[in-house]
mmCIF file of C-alpha atoms in Angstrom:
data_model
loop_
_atom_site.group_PDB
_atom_site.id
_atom_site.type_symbol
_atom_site.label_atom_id
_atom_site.label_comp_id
_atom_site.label_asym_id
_atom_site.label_seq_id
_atom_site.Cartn_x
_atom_site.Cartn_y
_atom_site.Cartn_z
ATOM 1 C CA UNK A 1 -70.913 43.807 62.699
ATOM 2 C CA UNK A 2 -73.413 40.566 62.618
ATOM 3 C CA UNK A 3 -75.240 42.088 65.480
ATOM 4 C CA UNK A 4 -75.114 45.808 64.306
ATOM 5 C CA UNK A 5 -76.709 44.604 60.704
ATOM 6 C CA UNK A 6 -79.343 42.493 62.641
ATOM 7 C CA UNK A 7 -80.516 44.859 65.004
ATOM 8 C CA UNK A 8 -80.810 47.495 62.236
ATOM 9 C CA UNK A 9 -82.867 45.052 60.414
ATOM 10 C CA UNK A 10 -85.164 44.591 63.247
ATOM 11 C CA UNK A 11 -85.310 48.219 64.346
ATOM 12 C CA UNK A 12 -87.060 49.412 60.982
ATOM 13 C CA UNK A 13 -89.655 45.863 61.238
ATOM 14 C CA UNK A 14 -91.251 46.965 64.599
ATOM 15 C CA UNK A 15 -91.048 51.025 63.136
ATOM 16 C CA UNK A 16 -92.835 49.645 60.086
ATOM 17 C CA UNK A 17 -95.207 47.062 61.860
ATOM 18 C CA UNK A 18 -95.687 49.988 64.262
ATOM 19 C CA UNK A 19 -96.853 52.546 61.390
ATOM 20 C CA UNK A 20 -98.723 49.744 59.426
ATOM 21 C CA UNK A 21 -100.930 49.686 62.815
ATOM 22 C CA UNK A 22 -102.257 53.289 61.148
ATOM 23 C CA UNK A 23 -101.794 52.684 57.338
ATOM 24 C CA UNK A 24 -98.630 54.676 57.591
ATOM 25 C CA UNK A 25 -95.032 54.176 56.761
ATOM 26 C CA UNK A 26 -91.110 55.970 56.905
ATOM 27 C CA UNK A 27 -90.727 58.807 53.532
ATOM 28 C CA UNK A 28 -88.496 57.763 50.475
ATOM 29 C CA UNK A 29 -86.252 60.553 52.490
ATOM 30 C CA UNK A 30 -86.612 59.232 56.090
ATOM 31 C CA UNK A 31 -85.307 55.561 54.341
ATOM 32 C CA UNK A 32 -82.749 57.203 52.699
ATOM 33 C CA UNK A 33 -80.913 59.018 55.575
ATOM 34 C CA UNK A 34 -81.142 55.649 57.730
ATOM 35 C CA UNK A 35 -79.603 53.251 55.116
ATOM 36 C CA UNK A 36 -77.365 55.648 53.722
ATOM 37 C CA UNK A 37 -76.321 58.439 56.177
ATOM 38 C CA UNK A 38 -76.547 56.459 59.077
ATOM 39 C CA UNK A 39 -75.664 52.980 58.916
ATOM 40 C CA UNK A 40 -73.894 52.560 55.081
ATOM 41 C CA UNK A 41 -71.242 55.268 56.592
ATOM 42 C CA UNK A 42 -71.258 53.216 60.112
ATOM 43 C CA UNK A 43 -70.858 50.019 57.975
ATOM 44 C CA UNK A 44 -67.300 50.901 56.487
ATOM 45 C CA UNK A 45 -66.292 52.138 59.794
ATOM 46 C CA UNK A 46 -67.046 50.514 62.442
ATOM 47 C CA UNK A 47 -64.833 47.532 61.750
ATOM 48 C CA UNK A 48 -61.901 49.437 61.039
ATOM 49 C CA UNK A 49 -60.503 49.131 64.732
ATOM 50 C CA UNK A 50 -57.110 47.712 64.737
ATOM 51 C CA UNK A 51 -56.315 44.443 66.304
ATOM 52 C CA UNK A 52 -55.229 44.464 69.600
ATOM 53 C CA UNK A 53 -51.389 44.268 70.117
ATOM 54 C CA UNK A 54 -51.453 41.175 72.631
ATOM 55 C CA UNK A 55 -53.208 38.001 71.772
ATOM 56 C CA UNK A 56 -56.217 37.000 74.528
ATOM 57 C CA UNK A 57 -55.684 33.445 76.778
ATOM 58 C CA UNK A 58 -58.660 32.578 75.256
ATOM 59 C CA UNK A 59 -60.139 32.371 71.581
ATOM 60 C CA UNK A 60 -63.574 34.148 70.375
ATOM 61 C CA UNK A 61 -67.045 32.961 70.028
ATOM 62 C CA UNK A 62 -66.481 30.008 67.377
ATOM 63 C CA UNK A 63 -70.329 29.840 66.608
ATOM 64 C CA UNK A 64 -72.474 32.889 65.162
ATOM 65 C CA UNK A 65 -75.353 31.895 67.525
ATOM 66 C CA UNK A 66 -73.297 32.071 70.515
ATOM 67 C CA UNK A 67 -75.122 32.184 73.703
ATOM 68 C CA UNK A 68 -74.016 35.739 74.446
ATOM 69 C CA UNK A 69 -75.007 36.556 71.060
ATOM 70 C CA UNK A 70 -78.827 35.129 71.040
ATOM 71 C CA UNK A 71 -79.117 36.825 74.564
ATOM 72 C CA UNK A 72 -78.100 40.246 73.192
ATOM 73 C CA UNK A 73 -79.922 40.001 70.313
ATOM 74 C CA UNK A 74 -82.965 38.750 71.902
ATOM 75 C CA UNK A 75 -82.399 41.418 75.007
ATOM 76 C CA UNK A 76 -81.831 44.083 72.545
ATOM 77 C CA UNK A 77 -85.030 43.348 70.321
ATOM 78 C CA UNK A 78 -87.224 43.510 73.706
ATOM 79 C CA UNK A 79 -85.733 46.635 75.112
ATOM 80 C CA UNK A 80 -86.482 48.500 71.227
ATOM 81 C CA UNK A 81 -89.575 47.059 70.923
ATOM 82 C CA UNK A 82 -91.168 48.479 74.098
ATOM 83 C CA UNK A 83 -89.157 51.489 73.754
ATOM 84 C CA UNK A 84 -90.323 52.310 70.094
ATOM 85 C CA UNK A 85 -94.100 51.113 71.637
ATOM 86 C CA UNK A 86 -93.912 53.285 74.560
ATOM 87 C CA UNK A 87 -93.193 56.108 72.364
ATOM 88 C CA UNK A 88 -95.385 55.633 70.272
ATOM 89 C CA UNK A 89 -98.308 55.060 72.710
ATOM 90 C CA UNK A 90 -97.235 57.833 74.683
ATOM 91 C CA UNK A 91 -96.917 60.382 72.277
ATOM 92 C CA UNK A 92 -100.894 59.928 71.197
ATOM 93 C CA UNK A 93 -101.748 60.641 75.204
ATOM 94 C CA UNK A 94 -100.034 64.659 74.416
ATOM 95 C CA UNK A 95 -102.569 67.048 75.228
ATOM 96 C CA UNK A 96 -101.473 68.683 72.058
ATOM 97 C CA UNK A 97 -102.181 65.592 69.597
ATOM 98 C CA UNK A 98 -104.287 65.300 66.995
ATOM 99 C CA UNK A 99 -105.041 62.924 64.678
ATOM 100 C CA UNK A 100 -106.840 65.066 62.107
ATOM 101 C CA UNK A 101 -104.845 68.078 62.354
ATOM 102 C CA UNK A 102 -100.864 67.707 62.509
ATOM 103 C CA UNK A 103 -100.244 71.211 62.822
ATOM 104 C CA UNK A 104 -101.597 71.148 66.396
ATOM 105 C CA UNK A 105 -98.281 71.767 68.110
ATOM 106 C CA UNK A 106 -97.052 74.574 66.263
ATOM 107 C CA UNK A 107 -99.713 76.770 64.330
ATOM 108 C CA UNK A 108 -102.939 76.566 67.177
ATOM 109 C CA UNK A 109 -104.421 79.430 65.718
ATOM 110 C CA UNK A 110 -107.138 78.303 63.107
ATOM 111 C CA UNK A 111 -108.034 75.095 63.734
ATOM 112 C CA UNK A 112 -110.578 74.782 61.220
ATOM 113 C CA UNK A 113 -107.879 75.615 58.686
ATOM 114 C CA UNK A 114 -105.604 73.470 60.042
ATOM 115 C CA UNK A 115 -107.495 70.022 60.069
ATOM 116 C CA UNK A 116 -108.753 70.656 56.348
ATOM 117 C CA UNK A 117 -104.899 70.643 55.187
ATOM 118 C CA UNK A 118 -104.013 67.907 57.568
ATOM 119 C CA UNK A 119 -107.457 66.088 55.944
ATOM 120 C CA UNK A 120 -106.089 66.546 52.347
ATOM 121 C CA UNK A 121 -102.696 65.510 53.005
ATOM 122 C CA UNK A 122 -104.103 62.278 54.551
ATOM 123 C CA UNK A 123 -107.182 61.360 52.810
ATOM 124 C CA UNK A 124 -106.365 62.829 49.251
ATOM 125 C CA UNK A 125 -102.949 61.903 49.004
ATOM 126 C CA UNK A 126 -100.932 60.604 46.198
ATOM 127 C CA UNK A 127 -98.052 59.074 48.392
ATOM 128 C CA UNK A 128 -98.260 56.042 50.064
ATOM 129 C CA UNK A 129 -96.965 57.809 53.954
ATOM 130 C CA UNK A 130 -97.824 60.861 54.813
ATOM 131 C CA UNK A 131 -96.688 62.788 57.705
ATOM 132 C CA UNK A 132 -97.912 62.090 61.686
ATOM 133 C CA UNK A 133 -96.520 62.774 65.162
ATOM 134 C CA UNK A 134 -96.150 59.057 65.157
ATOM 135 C CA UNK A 135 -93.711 58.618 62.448
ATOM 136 C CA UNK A 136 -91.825 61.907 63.644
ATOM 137 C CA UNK A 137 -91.259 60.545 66.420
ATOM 138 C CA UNK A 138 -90.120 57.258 65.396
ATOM 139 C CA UNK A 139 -87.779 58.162 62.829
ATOM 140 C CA UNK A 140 -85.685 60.577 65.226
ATOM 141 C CA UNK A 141 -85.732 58.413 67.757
ATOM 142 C CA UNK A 142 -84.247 55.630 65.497
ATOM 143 C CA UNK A 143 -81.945 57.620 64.496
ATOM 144 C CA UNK A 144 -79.596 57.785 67.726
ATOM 145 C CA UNK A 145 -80.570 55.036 68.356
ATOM 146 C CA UNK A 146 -78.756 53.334 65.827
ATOM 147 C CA UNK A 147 -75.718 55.279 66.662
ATOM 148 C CA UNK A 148 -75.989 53.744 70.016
ATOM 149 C CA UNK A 149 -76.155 50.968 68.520
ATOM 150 C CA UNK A 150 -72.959 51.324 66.784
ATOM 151 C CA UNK A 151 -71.137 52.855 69.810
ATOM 152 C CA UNK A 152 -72.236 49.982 72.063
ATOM 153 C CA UNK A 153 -71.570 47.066 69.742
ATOM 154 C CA UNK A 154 -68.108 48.750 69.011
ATOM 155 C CA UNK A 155 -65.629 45.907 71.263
ATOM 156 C CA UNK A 156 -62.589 46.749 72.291
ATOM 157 C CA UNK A 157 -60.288 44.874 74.727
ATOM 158 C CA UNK A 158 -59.563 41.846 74.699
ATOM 159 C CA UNK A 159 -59.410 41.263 70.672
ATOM 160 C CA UNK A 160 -59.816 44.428 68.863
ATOM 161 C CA UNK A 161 -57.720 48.212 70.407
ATOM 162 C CA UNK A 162 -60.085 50.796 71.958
ATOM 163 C CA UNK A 163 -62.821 52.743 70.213
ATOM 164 C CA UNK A 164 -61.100 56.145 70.319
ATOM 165 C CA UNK A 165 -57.953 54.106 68.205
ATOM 166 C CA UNK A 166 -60.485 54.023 65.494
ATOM 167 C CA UNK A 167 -60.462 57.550 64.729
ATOM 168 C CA UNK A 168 -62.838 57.781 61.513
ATOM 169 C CA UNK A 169 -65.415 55.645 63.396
ATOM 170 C CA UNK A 170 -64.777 58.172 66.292
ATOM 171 C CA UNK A 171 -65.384 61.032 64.049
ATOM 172 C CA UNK A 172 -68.666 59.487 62.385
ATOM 173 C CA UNK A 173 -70.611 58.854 65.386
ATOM 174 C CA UNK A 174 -69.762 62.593 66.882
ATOM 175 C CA UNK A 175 -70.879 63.817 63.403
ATOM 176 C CA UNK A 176 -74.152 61.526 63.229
ATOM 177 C CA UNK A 177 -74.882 62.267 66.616
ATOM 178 C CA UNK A 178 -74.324 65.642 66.546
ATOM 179 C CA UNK A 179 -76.855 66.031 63.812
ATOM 180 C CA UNK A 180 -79.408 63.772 65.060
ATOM 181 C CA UNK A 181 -79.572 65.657 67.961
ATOM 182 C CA UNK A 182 -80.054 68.739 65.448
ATOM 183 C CA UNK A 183 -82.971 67.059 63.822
ATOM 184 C CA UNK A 184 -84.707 66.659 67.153
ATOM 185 C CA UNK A 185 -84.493 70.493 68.150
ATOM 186 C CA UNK A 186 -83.873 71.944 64.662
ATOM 187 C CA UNK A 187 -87.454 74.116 64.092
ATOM 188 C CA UNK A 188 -87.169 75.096 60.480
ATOM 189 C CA UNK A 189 -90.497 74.709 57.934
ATOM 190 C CA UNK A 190 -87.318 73.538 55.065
ATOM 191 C CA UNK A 191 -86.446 70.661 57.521
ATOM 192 C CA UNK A 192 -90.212 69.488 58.109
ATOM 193 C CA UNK A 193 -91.050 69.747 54.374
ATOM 194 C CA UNK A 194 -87.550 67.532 52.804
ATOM 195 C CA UNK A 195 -87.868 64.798 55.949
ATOM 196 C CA UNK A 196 -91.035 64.763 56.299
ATOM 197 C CA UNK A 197 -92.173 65.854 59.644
ATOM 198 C CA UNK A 198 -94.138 67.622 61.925
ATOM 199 C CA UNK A 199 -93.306 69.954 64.330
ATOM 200 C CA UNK A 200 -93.633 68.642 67.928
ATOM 201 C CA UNK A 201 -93.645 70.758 71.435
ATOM 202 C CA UNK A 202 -90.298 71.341 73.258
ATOM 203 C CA UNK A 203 -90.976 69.120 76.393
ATOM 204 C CA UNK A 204 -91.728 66.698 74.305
ATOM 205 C CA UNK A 205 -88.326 66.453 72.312
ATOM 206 C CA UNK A 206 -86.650 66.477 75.369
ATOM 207 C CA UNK A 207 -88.794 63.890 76.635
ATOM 208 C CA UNK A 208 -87.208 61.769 73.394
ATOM 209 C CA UNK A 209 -83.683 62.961 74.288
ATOM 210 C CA UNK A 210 -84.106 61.467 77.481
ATOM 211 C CA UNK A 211 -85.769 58.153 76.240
ATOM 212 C CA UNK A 212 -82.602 57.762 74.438
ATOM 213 C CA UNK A 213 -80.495 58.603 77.347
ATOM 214 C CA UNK A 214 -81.613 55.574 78.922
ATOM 215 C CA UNK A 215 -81.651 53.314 76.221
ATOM 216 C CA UNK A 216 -78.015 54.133 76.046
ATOM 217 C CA UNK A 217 -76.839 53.429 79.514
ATOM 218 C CA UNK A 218 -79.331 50.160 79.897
ATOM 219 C CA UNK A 219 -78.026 49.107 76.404
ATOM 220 C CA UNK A 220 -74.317 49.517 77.537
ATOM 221 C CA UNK A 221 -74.436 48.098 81.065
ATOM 222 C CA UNK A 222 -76.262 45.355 79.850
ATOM 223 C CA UNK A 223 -73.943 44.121 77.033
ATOM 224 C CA UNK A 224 -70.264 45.495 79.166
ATOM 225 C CA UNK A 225 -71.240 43.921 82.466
ATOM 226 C CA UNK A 226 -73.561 40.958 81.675
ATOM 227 C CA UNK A 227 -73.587 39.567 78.185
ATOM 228 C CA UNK A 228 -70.124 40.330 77.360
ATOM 229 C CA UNK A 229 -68.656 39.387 80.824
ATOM 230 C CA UNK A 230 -66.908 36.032 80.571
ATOM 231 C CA UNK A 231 -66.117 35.645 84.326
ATOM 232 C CA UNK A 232 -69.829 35.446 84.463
ATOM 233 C CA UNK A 233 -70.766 33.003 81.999
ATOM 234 C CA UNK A 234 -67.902 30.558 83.400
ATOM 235 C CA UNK A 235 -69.720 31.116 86.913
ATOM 236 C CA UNK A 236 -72.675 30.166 85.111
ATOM 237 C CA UNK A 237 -71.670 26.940 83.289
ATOM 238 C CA UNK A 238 -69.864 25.604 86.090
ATOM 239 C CA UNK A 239 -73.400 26.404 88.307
ATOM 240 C CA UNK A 240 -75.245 24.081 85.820
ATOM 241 C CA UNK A 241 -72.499 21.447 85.261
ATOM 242 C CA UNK A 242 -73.001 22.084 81.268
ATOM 243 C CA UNK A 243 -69.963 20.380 79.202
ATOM 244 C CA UNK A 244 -68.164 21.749 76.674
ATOM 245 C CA UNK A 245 -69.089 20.467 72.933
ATOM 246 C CA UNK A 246 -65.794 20.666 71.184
ATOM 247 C CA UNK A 247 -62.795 18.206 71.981
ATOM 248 C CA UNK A 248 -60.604 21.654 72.789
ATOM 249 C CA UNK A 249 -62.577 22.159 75.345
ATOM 250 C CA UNK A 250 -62.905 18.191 76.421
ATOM 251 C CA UNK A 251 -59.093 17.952 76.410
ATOM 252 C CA UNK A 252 -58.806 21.355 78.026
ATOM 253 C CA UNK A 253 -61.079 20.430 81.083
ATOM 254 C CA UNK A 254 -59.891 17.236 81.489
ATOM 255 C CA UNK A 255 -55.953 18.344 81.323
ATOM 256 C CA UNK A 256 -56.806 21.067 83.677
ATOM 257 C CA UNK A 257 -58.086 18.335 86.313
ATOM 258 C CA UNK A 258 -55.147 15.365 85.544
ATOM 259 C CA UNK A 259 -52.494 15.790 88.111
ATOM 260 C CA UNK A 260 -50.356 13.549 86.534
ATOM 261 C CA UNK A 261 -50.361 15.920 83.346
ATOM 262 C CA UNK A 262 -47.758 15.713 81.494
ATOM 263 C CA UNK A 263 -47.294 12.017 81.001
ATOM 264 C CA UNK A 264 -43.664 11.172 81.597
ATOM 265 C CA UNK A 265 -42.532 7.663 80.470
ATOM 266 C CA UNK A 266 -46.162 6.448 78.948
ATOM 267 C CA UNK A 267 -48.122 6.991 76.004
ATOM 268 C CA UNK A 268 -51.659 8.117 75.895
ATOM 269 C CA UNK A 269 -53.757 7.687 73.288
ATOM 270 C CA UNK A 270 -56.221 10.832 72.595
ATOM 271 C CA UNK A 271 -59.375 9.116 72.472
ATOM 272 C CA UNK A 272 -58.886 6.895 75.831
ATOM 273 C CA UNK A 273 -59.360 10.785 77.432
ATOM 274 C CA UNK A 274 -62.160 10.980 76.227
ATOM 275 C CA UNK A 275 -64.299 8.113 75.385
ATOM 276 C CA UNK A 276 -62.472 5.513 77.930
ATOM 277 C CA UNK A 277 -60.467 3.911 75.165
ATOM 278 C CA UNK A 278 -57.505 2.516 77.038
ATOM 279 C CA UNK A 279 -56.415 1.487 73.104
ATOM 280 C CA UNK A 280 -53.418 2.978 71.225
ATOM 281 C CA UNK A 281 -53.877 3.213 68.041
ATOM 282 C CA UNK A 282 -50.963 2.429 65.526
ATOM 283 C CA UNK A 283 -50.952 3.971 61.943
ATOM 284 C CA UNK A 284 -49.715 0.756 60.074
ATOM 285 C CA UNK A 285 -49.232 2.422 56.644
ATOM 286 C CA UNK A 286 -47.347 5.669 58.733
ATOM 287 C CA UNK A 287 -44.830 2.794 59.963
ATOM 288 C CA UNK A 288 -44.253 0.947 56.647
ATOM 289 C CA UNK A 289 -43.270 4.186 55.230
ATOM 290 C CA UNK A 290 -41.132 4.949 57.792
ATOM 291 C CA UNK A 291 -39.489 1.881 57.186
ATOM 292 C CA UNK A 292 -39.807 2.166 53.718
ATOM 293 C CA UNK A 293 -37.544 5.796 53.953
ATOM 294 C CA UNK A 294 -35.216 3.933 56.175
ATOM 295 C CA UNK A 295 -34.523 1.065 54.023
ATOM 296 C CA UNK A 296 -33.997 3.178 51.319
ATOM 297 C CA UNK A 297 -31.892 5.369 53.002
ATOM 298 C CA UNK A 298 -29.595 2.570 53.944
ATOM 299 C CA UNK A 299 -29.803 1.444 50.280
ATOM 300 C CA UNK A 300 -28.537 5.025 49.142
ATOM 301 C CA UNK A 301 -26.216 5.050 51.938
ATOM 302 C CA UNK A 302 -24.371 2.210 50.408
ATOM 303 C CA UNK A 303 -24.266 2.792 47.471
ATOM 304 C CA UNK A 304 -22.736 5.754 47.813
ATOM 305 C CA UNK A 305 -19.979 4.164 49.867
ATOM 306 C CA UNK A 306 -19.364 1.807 46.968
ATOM 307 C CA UNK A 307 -19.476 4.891 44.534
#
């Protein structure tokens, strides 16, 4: 959930810092259907999975900032930001875009008509955004992806059951990607007017389906077969000789490599394992009040014999 939240968070900076680069910005609308539709109803979901039945050998990440964790976040972040910069570079390189008229792709016909509306809704406006292929294409392409998102962070084995246990989260991200998908191809003036967008040619909606395609099998191998692969990151710790940091993991290691382990007949004194300490170290006040409860258990002994 830490990673879904953060990623969110830094999908809509680079979309803003993106649309800042032409004065622009998302509609109160666009906003509304990303914190709200999107990830509030993914938010009470997605951790609903049930635990899984069998407990793992092995405990997880103790540390928010894992290793794994700063990776994916830091792999993630890269992959959005030049995806969200390619599209939005690329789309400006369509032989049917126009910065002055963003009716271009639907309504060619009079031009001259055209680029006056398109110059009143930019330059006399009374909103702070107004509408551009740019932010079109942003904001639907944001949208599935943060469904990916979701589906991708989702864990299952070895801590949490499957996804498809979780049927409510199940159901949410067929619903949200269902429409999503309807938003891309959907070509209805009512849709364009209460989201805020422009129409855009057929190739190049399918051009964003397929932008997304990829995202979502780069984001998924990445994070199933190489962030999230623990046989991997052992390989890669024991490569680089890097010791653990807690004493677990001290005693652990060194336990794993004493042949002699379990001591039979000596005593061992936790900190000689680790430091060299070949000193036991004796609890003085734990003894006296051991002997203390044993005198007076004598005491009361006896004096219930005499009773």
């Amino acid at each position: 959930m830490f990673k879904y939240m953060a990623m969110f968070g830094l999908t809509e900076y680079i979309n803003t810092l993106l649309l800042y680069w032409q004065r622009n910005i998302f509609g109160n609308n666009q906003w509304l259907i990303h914190d709200f539709a999107i990830v509030f109803v993914i938010f009470f979901t997605m951790s609903s999975t049930p635990a899984y039945p069998k407990l793992a050998p092995y405990r997880p990440p103790g540390q928010m900032i894992s290793p794994s964790m700063l990776f994916s976040l830091i792999f993630n972040v890269l992959f959005t930001t030049a995806m969200q910069t390619y599209a939005f570079l690329m789309v400006q390189k369509q032989a049917w875009y126009s910065s002055i008229d963003i009716y271009s792709a639907c309504y060619p016909g009079n031009k001259s008509l055209n680029e006056n509306l398109t110059h009143m809704l930019i330059h006399e406006r009374t909103k702070v955004n107004y509408e551009s292929f740019e932010s079109t294409t942003l904001w639907l392409i944001t949208c599935l992806h943060l469904v990916i998102f979701a589906f991708v962070f989702s864990k299952g084995k070895p801590f949490r059951k499957p996804l498809y246990t979780n049927y409510l989260f199940v159901v949410v991200l067929i619903i949200e990607t269902a429409f999503t998908i309807f938003f891309i191809f959907a070509d209805f003036p009512s849709i364009y007017l209460n989201l805020e967008l422009v129409c855009t040619p057929m190739s190049w909606r399918i051009h964003m389906l397929i932008l997304l395609v990829v995202c979502l099998v780069v984001t998924f191998v990445v994070e199933e077969f190489i962030l999230d692969n623990r046989a991997l990151w052992l390989a890669i710790k024991t490569c680089l000789k890097i010791k653990p940091g807690s004493k677990y993991k001290k005693f652990h290691t060194i336990l794993e490599e004493d042949k002699d382990w379990p001591p039979i007949g000596r005593t061992i004194n936790g900190n000689s394992l680790i430091d060299g300490d070949a000193t036991i170290y004796i609890n003085e006040a734990y003894e006296q009040d051991s002997a203390l409860s044993t005198e007076e258990g004598c005491e009361n002994g006896q004096q219930n014999g005499r009773n």
